[in-house]
PDB file of C-alpha atoms in Angstrom:
ATOM      1  CA  MET G 643     -15.454  25.875 -36.821  1.00 64.00           C
ATOM      2  CA  PRO G 644     -12.315  23.940 -35.736  1.00 79.00           C
ATOM      3  CA  VAL G 645      -8.745  25.761 -35.200  1.00 82.00           C
ATOM      4  CA  LYS G 646      -7.019  25.954 -38.491  1.00 89.00           C
ATOM      5  CA  GLN G 647      -3.261  25.352 -38.914  1.00 92.00           C
ATOM      6  CA  SER G 648      -2.923  28.802 -40.492  1.00 91.00           C
ATOM      7  CA  ASP G 649      -4.509  30.434 -37.474  1.00 92.00           C
ATOM      8  CA  PHE G 650      -1.889  28.735 -35.178  1.00 94.00           C
ATOM      9  CA  GLU G 651       1.030  29.712 -37.605  1.00 94.00           C
ATOM     10  CA  ILE G 652      -0.058  33.431 -37.685  1.00 94.00           C
ATOM     11  CA  LEU G 653      -0.209  33.559 -33.943  1.00 95.00           C
ATOM     12  CA  LEU G 654       3.176  31.944 -33.451  1.00 96.00           C
ATOM     13  CA  ALA G 655       4.642  34.397 -36.104  1.00 95.00           C
ATOM     14  CA  LYS G 656       2.960  37.347 -34.654  1.00 95.00           C
ATOM     15  CA  TYR G 657       3.987  36.900 -30.865  1.00 96.00           C
ATOM     16  CA  SER G 658       7.533  36.015 -31.948  1.00 94.00           C
ATOM     17  CA  ASP G 659       7.994  39.715 -32.442  1.00 93.00           C
ATOM     18  CA  ARG G 660       8.730  41.701 -29.238  1.00 90.00           C
ATOM     19  CA  THR G 661       6.380  44.403 -29.785  1.00 91.00           C
ATOM     20  CA  SER G 662       3.488  42.008 -30.314  1.00 94.00           C
ATOM     21  CA  ALA G 663       4.539  39.729 -27.312  1.00 94.00           C
ATOM     22  CA  ILE G 664       4.106  42.931 -25.107  1.00 93.00           C
ATOM     23  CA  ALA G 665       0.701  43.385 -26.596  1.00 93.00           C
ATOM     24  CA  LEU G 666       0.003  39.762 -25.588  1.00 95.00           C
ATOM     25  CA  LEU G 667       1.113  40.401 -22.072  1.00 94.00           C
ATOM     26  CA  LYS G 668      -1.177  43.372 -21.908  1.00 93.00           C
ATOM     27  CA  GLN G 669      -4.061  40.947 -22.276  1.00 95.00           C
ATOM     28  CA  TYR G 670      -3.071  39.255 -19.054  1.00 95.00           C
ATOM     29  CA  ARG G 671      -2.013  42.017 -16.630  1.00 93.00           C
ATOM     30  CA  PRO G 672      -0.270  40.020 -13.981  1.00 94.00           C
ATOM     31  CA  TYR G 673       2.355  38.848 -16.440  1.00 93.00           C
ATOM     32  CA  LEU G 674       2.805  42.393 -17.962  1.00 91.00           C
ATOM     33  CA  GLU G 675       3.825  43.515 -14.381  1.00 89.00           C
ATOM     34  CA  LYS G 676       6.661  41.168 -14.536  1.00 88.00           C
ATOM     35  CA  LEU G 677       8.515  43.327 -17.172  1.00 86.00           C
ATOM     36  CA  PRO G 678      11.596  44.744 -15.574  1.00 81.00           C
ATOM     37  CA  SER G 679      10.848  48.135 -17.195  1.00 74.00           C
ATOM     38  CA  ILE G 680       7.497  49.502 -18.284  1.00 74.00           C
ATOM     39  CA  ARG G 681       9.363  52.430 -19.901  1.00 74.00           C
ATOM     40  CA  ARG G 682      11.343  50.226 -22.180  1.00 75.00           C
ATOM     41  CA  PRO G 683       9.282  47.136 -22.664  1.00 72.00           C
ATOM     42  CA  GLU G 684      10.762  46.247 -26.050  1.00 76.00           C
ATOM     43  CA  GLN G 685      14.420  46.085 -24.203  1.00 77.00           C
ATOM     44  CA  SER G 686      12.827  44.062 -21.282  1.00 82.00           C
ATOM     45  CA  LEU G 687      12.107  40.773 -22.891  1.00 90.00           C
ATOM     46  CA  ILE G 688      13.242  38.174 -25.278  1.00 90.00           C
ATOM     47  CA  THR G 689      11.197  36.145 -27.450  1.00 93.00           C
ATOM     48  CA  ILE G 690      12.042  32.557 -28.316  1.00 94.00           C
ATOM     49  CA  PRO G 691       9.644  30.642 -30.702  1.00 96.00           C
ATOM     50  CA  LEU G 692       9.803  26.978 -30.418  1.00 96.00           C
ATOM     51  CA  PRO G 693      12.288  27.052 -27.846  1.00 96.00           C
ATOM     52  CA  ILE G 694      15.306  24.736 -26.982  1.00 94.00           C
ATOM     53  CA  VAL G 695      16.928  24.282 -23.573  1.00 92.00           C
ATOM     54  CA  ARG G 696      20.064  22.543 -22.726  1.00 90.00           C
ATOM     55  CA  ILE G 697      19.341  20.316 -19.859  1.00 90.00           C
ATOM     56  CA  ARG G 698      22.163  19.041 -17.540  1.00 82.00           C
ATOM     57  CA  GLN G 699      21.785  15.445 -17.016  1.00 74.00           C
ATOM     58  CA  ILE G 700      23.887  13.749 -14.335  1.00 67.00           C
ATOM     59  CA  GLN G 701      25.867  10.689 -15.587  1.00 62.00           C
ATOM     60  CA  SER G 702      27.978   8.700 -13.118  1.00 56.00           C
ATOM     61  CA  THR G 703      31.348   7.573 -14.437  1.00 58.00           C
ATOM     62  CA  ASN G 704      30.855   4.060 -13.116  1.00 60.00           C
ATOM     63  CA  LYS G 705      28.586   2.082 -10.969  1.00 60.00           C
ATOM     64  CA  LEU G 706      30.889   1.962  -7.915  1.00 59.00           C
ATOM     65  CA  SER G 707      32.104   5.573  -8.146  1.00 55.00           C
ATOM     66  CA  VAL G 708      30.558   8.592  -6.657  1.00 58.00           C
ATOM     67  CA  ASN G 709      32.118  10.779  -9.225  1.00 55.00           C
ATOM     68  CA  THR G 710      29.621  12.288 -11.752  1.00 57.00           C
ATOM     69  CA  SER G 711      29.676  14.389 -14.622  1.00 60.00           C
ATOM     70  CA  SER G 712      27.019  16.701 -16.122  1.00 71.00           C
ATOM     71  CA  ILE G 713      26.354  16.337 -19.857  1.00 80.00           C
ATOM     72  CA  PRO G 714      24.124  18.977 -21.378  1.00 83.00           C
ATOM     73  CA  VAL G 715      21.400  17.715 -23.751  1.00 88.00           C
ATOM     74  CA  ALA G 716      19.476  20.037 -26.084  1.00 92.00           C
ATOM     75  CA  THR G 717      15.811  19.569 -25.680  1.00 94.00           C
ATOM     76  CA  HIS G 718      12.943  21.149 -27.667  1.00 96.00           C
ATOM     77  CA  LEU G 719      10.265  22.292 -25.128  1.00 96.00           C
ATOM     78  CA  PRO G 720       6.486  21.462 -26.135  1.00 97.00           C
ATOM     79  CA  CYS G 721       5.472  25.007 -25.586  1.00 97.00           C
ATOM     80  CA  ASP G 722       5.288  27.498 -28.586  1.00 98.00           C
ATOM     81  CA  LEU G 723       7.020  30.556 -27.318  1.00 97.00           C
ATOM     82  CA  ALA G 724       9.349  31.570 -24.485  1.00 96.00           C
ATOM     83  CA  ILE G 725       9.170  35.121 -23.233  1.00 95.00           C
ATOM     84  CA  LEU G 726      12.304  35.719 -21.087  1.00 92.00           C
ATOM     85  CA  MET G 727      12.719  38.783 -18.974  1.00 89.00           C
ATOM     86  CA  CYS G 728      15.878  40.731 -19.058  1.00 85.00           C
ATOM     87  CA  ASP G 729      17.312  44.003 -17.548  1.00 77.00           C
ATOM     88  CA  PRO G 730      17.312  46.709 -20.256  1.00 70.00           C
ATOM     89  CA  GLU G 731      20.125  48.429 -18.495  1.00 72.00           C
ATOM     90  CA  TRP G 732      22.424  45.640 -17.755  1.00 66.00           C
ATOM     91  CA  LYS G 733      21.488  43.403 -20.635  1.00 69.00           C
ATOM     92  CA  ILE G 734      21.055  40.309 -18.473  1.00 70.00           C
ATOM     93  CA  LYS G 735      18.387  37.795 -18.368  1.00 73.00           C
ATOM     94  CA  MET G 736      16.305  37.938 -15.103  1.00 75.00           C
ATOM     95  CA  GLY G 737      14.130  35.714 -13.110  1.00 77.00           C
ATOM     96  CA  ALA G 738      10.594  35.257 -14.535  1.00 86.00           C
ATOM     97  CA  GLU G 739       9.988  33.240 -17.800  1.00 93.00           C
ATOM     98  CA  ILE G 740       6.537  33.118 -19.453  1.00 95.00           C
ATOM     99  CA  LEU G 741       5.943  30.009 -21.484  1.00 97.00           C
ATOM    100  CA  VAL G 742       3.075  30.493 -24.183  1.00 98.00           C
ATOM    101  CA  PHE G 743       0.887  27.602 -25.489  1.00 98.00           C
ATOM    102  CA  ILE G 744      -0.965  28.204 -28.447  1.00 97.00           C
ATOM    103  CA  HIS G 745      -4.120  25.805 -28.982  1.00 97.00           C
ATOM    104  CA  ARG G 746      -3.149  23.704 -31.917  1.00 96.00           C
ATOM    105  CA  PRO G 747      -5.435  22.233 -34.548  1.00 93.00           C
ATOM    106  CA  HIS G 748      -7.022  19.011 -33.346  1.00 93.00           C
ATOM    107  CA  GLU G 749      -5.544  19.401 -29.957  1.00 95.00           C
ATOM    108  CA  ASP G 750      -7.827  18.492 -26.862  1.00 96.00           C
ATOM    109  CA  PHE G 751      -7.528  19.537 -23.293  1.00 97.00           C
ATOM    110  CA  SER G 752      -5.472  16.390 -22.233  1.00 97.00           C
ATOM    111  CA  HIS G 753      -2.778  17.191 -25.110  1.00 97.00           C
ATOM    112  CA  LEU G 754      -2.688  20.935 -24.227  1.00 97.00           C
ATOM    113  CA  LEU G 755      -2.269  20.425 -20.637  1.00 97.00           C
ATOM    114  CA  GLY G 756       0.234  17.396 -21.291  1.00 97.00           C
ATOM    115  CA  ARG G 757       2.361  19.900 -23.149  1.00 98.00           C
ATOM    116  CA  TRP G 758       2.452  22.254 -19.980  1.00 98.00           C
ATOM    117  CA  ARG G 759       3.104  19.258 -17.548  1.00 97.00           C
ATOM    118  CA  GLN G 760       5.942  17.960 -19.854  1.00 97.00           C
ATOM    119  CA  THR G 761       7.431  21.408 -19.940  1.00 96.00           C
ATOM    120  CA  GLN G 762       7.293  21.355 -16.167  1.00 95.00           C
ATOM    121  CA  VAL G 763       9.091  18.082 -16.124  1.00 94.00           C
ATOM    122  CA  TYR G 764      11.944  19.348 -18.312  1.00 93.00           C
ATOM    123  CA  LEU G 765      12.417  22.592 -16.455  1.00 92.00           C
ATOM    124  CA  ASP G 766      12.385  21.069 -13.081  1.00 90.00           C
ATOM    125  CA  ARG G 767      16.065  20.207 -13.832  1.00 87.00           C
ATOM    126  CA  ASP G 768      19.283  22.439 -14.225  1.00 86.00           C
ATOM    127  CA  TYR G 769      18.946  23.940 -17.782  1.00 88.00           C
ATOM    128  CA  GLU G 770      19.944  26.985 -19.850  1.00 87.00           C
ATOM    129  CA  TRP G 771      18.145  28.397 -22.785  1.00 89.00           C
ATOM    130  CA  LEU G 772      19.552  28.274 -26.475  1.00 88.00           C
ATOM    131  CA  MET G 773      19.455  32.068 -27.051  1.00 85.00           C
ATOM    132  CA  PRO G 774      18.796  33.736 -30.197  1.00 84.00           C
ATOM    133  CA  PRO G 775      21.816  35.138 -31.945  1.00 80.00           C
ATOM    134  CA  ARG G 776      21.297  38.677 -30.999  1.00 77.00           C
ATOM    135  CA  GLU G 777      21.108  37.549 -27.172  1.00 75.00           C
ATOM    136  CA  GLN G 778      23.688  34.713 -27.146  1.00 67.00           C
ATOM    137  CA  HIS G 779      25.989  36.760 -24.968  1.00 63.00           C
ATOM    138  CA  MET G 780      23.661  36.785 -21.985  1.00 65.00           C
ATOM    139  CA  LEU G 781      23.741  34.183 -19.263  1.00 60.00           C
ATOM    140  CA  SER G 782      20.715  32.005 -19.911  1.00 61.00           C
ATOM    141  CA  GLU G 783      20.667  29.986 -16.707  1.00 66.00           C
ATOM    142  CA  ALA G 784      17.302  28.445 -15.260  1.00 62.00           C
ATOM    143  CA  ALA G 785      14.849  30.946 -13.840  1.00 67.00           C
ATOM    144  CA  ASP G 786      13.455  31.601 -10.382  1.00 73.00           C
ATOM    145  CA  SER G 787      10.133  30.846 -11.584  1.00 87.00           C
ATOM    146  CA  PHE G 788       8.199  30.195 -14.862  1.00 92.00           C
ATOM    147  CA  TYR G 789       4.682  30.829 -15.672  1.00 96.00           C
ATOM    148  CA  PRO G 790       2.190  29.228 -18.481  1.00 97.00           C
ATOM    149  CA  LEU G 791      -0.036  31.313 -20.653  1.00 98.00           C
ATOM    150  CA  PHE G 792      -2.507  29.632 -22.928  1.00 98.00           C
ATOM    151  CA  ILE G 793      -3.856  31.240 -26.081  1.00 97.00           C
ATOM    152  CA  LEU G 794      -7.090  29.796 -27.159  1.00 97.00           C
ATOM    153  CA  PHE G 795      -9.177  30.761 -30.236  1.00 95.00           C
ATOM    154  CA  ASP G 796     -12.917  31.747 -30.455  1.00 92.00           C
ATOM    155  CA  SER G 797     -13.448  28.331 -31.924  1.00 90.00           C
ATOM    156  CA  THR G 798     -11.784  26.424 -29.185  1.00 94.00           C
ATOM    157  CA  PRO G 799     -13.986  23.915 -27.734  1.00 94.00           C
ATOM    158  CA  GLU G 800     -15.557  24.857 -24.315  1.00 96.00           C
ATOM    159  CA  ARG G 801     -14.385  22.004 -22.453  1.00 96.00           C
ATOM    160  CA  ILE G 802     -10.722  23.159 -22.930  1.00 97.00           C
ATOM    161  CA  LYS G 803     -11.694  26.507 -21.424  1.00 96.00           C
ATOM    162  CA  GLN G 804     -13.345  24.661 -18.478  1.00 97.00           C
ATOM    163  CA  GLY G 805     -10.469  22.660 -17.956  1.00 97.00           C
ATOM    164  CA  LEU G 806      -7.965  25.507 -17.848  1.00 97.00           C
ATOM    165  CA  VAL G 807     -10.332  27.368 -15.317  1.00 97.00           C
ATOM    166  CA  GLY G 808     -10.583  24.111 -13.261  1.00 97.00           C
ATOM    167  CA  ALA G 809      -6.640  23.761 -13.477  1.00 97.00           C
ATOM    168  CA  LYS G 810      -6.342  27.432 -12.359  1.00 97.00           C
ATOM    169  CA  LEU G 811      -4.205  28.172 -15.532  1.00 97.00           C
ATOM    170  CA  PRO G 812      -4.371  31.449 -17.258  1.00 97.00           C
ATOM    171  CA  TYR G 813      -5.624  31.763 -20.725  1.00 97.00           C
ATOM    172  CA  ILE G 814      -6.747  34.571 -23.349  1.00 97.00           C
ATOM    173  CA  ILE G 815      -9.029  34.160 -26.340  1.00 96.00           C
ATOM    174  CA  GLN G 816      -7.855  35.415 -29.778  1.00 93.00           C
ATOM    175  CA  THR G 817     -10.669  35.903 -32.446  1.00 87.00           C
ATOM    176  CA  THR G 818      -9.404  34.510 -35.764  1.00 75.00           C
ATOM    177  CA  ASN G 819     -10.979  37.511 -37.455  1.00 67.00           C
ATOM    178  CA  SER G 820      -8.997  40.115 -35.573  1.00 52.00           C
ATOM    179  CA  PHE G 821      -5.806  39.752 -37.646  1.00 51.00           C
ATOM    180  CA  SER G 822      -5.019  38.604 -41.232  1.00 56.00           C
ATOM    181  CA  GLU G 823      -1.950  37.117 -42.849  1.00 52.00           C
ATOM    182  CA  GLU G 824      -1.615  40.399 -44.725  1.00 60.00           C
ATOM    183  CA  GLU G 825      -1.230  42.160 -41.522  1.00 53.00           C
ATOM    184  CA  ILE G 826       1.295  39.863 -40.381  1.00 50.00           C
ATOM    185  CA  THR G 827       3.231  40.156 -43.635  1.00 57.00           C
ATOM    186  CA  GLU G 828       3.116  43.918 -43.265  1.00 54.00           C
ATOM    187  CA  THR G 829       4.423  43.858 -39.814  1.00 45.00           C
ATOM    188  CA  PHE G 830       7.326  41.830 -40.428  1.00 47.00           C
ATOM    189  CA  SER G 831       8.381  43.346 -43.757  1.00 53.00           C
ATOM    190  CA  SER G 832       8.294  46.740 -42.261  1.00 48.00           C
ATOM    191  CA  GLN G 833      11.002  45.704 -39.721  1.00 49.00           C
ATOM    192  CA  ASP G 834      13.289  44.808 -42.600  1.00 47.00           C
TER     193      ASP G 834
END
């Protein structure tokens, strides 16, 4: 059975919540260990669904001059979720950034891997995150390092799993019957 749009939407909504994002990181321990504080994990990360970065592009003022200016351009990254680490004490963004790619309906290996590669190209420049309203006060400059995490479904074709293994990229598998839309609705309505 192929991946359904509703499966993708449910996971995107689910992992946009900090508590669920921590549960996601627990499924891939090397990334959980990047949290600045295990005692206060909810205060140690920021989740940004469908993230946007401001990339500074160098523009020369004229062809003969060495004068250049930097013009920030807002760019939507092709990843589905950014998980940024922050210090719970100082309320500042820290080094590691985890970029989550959820397998989308009708997406094959080359498209999924292509989204990661395009993200690498964007983040190879000088950039800053467009932060959620609650965290806009934080400095959001480029990270020391960023890491991908792929979320696949039990119905994801085997060739995609093999491709990620071959590319040495981490992935976890979510079973579509392990959550329901009602559970997601209950999770988010209880936070109001």
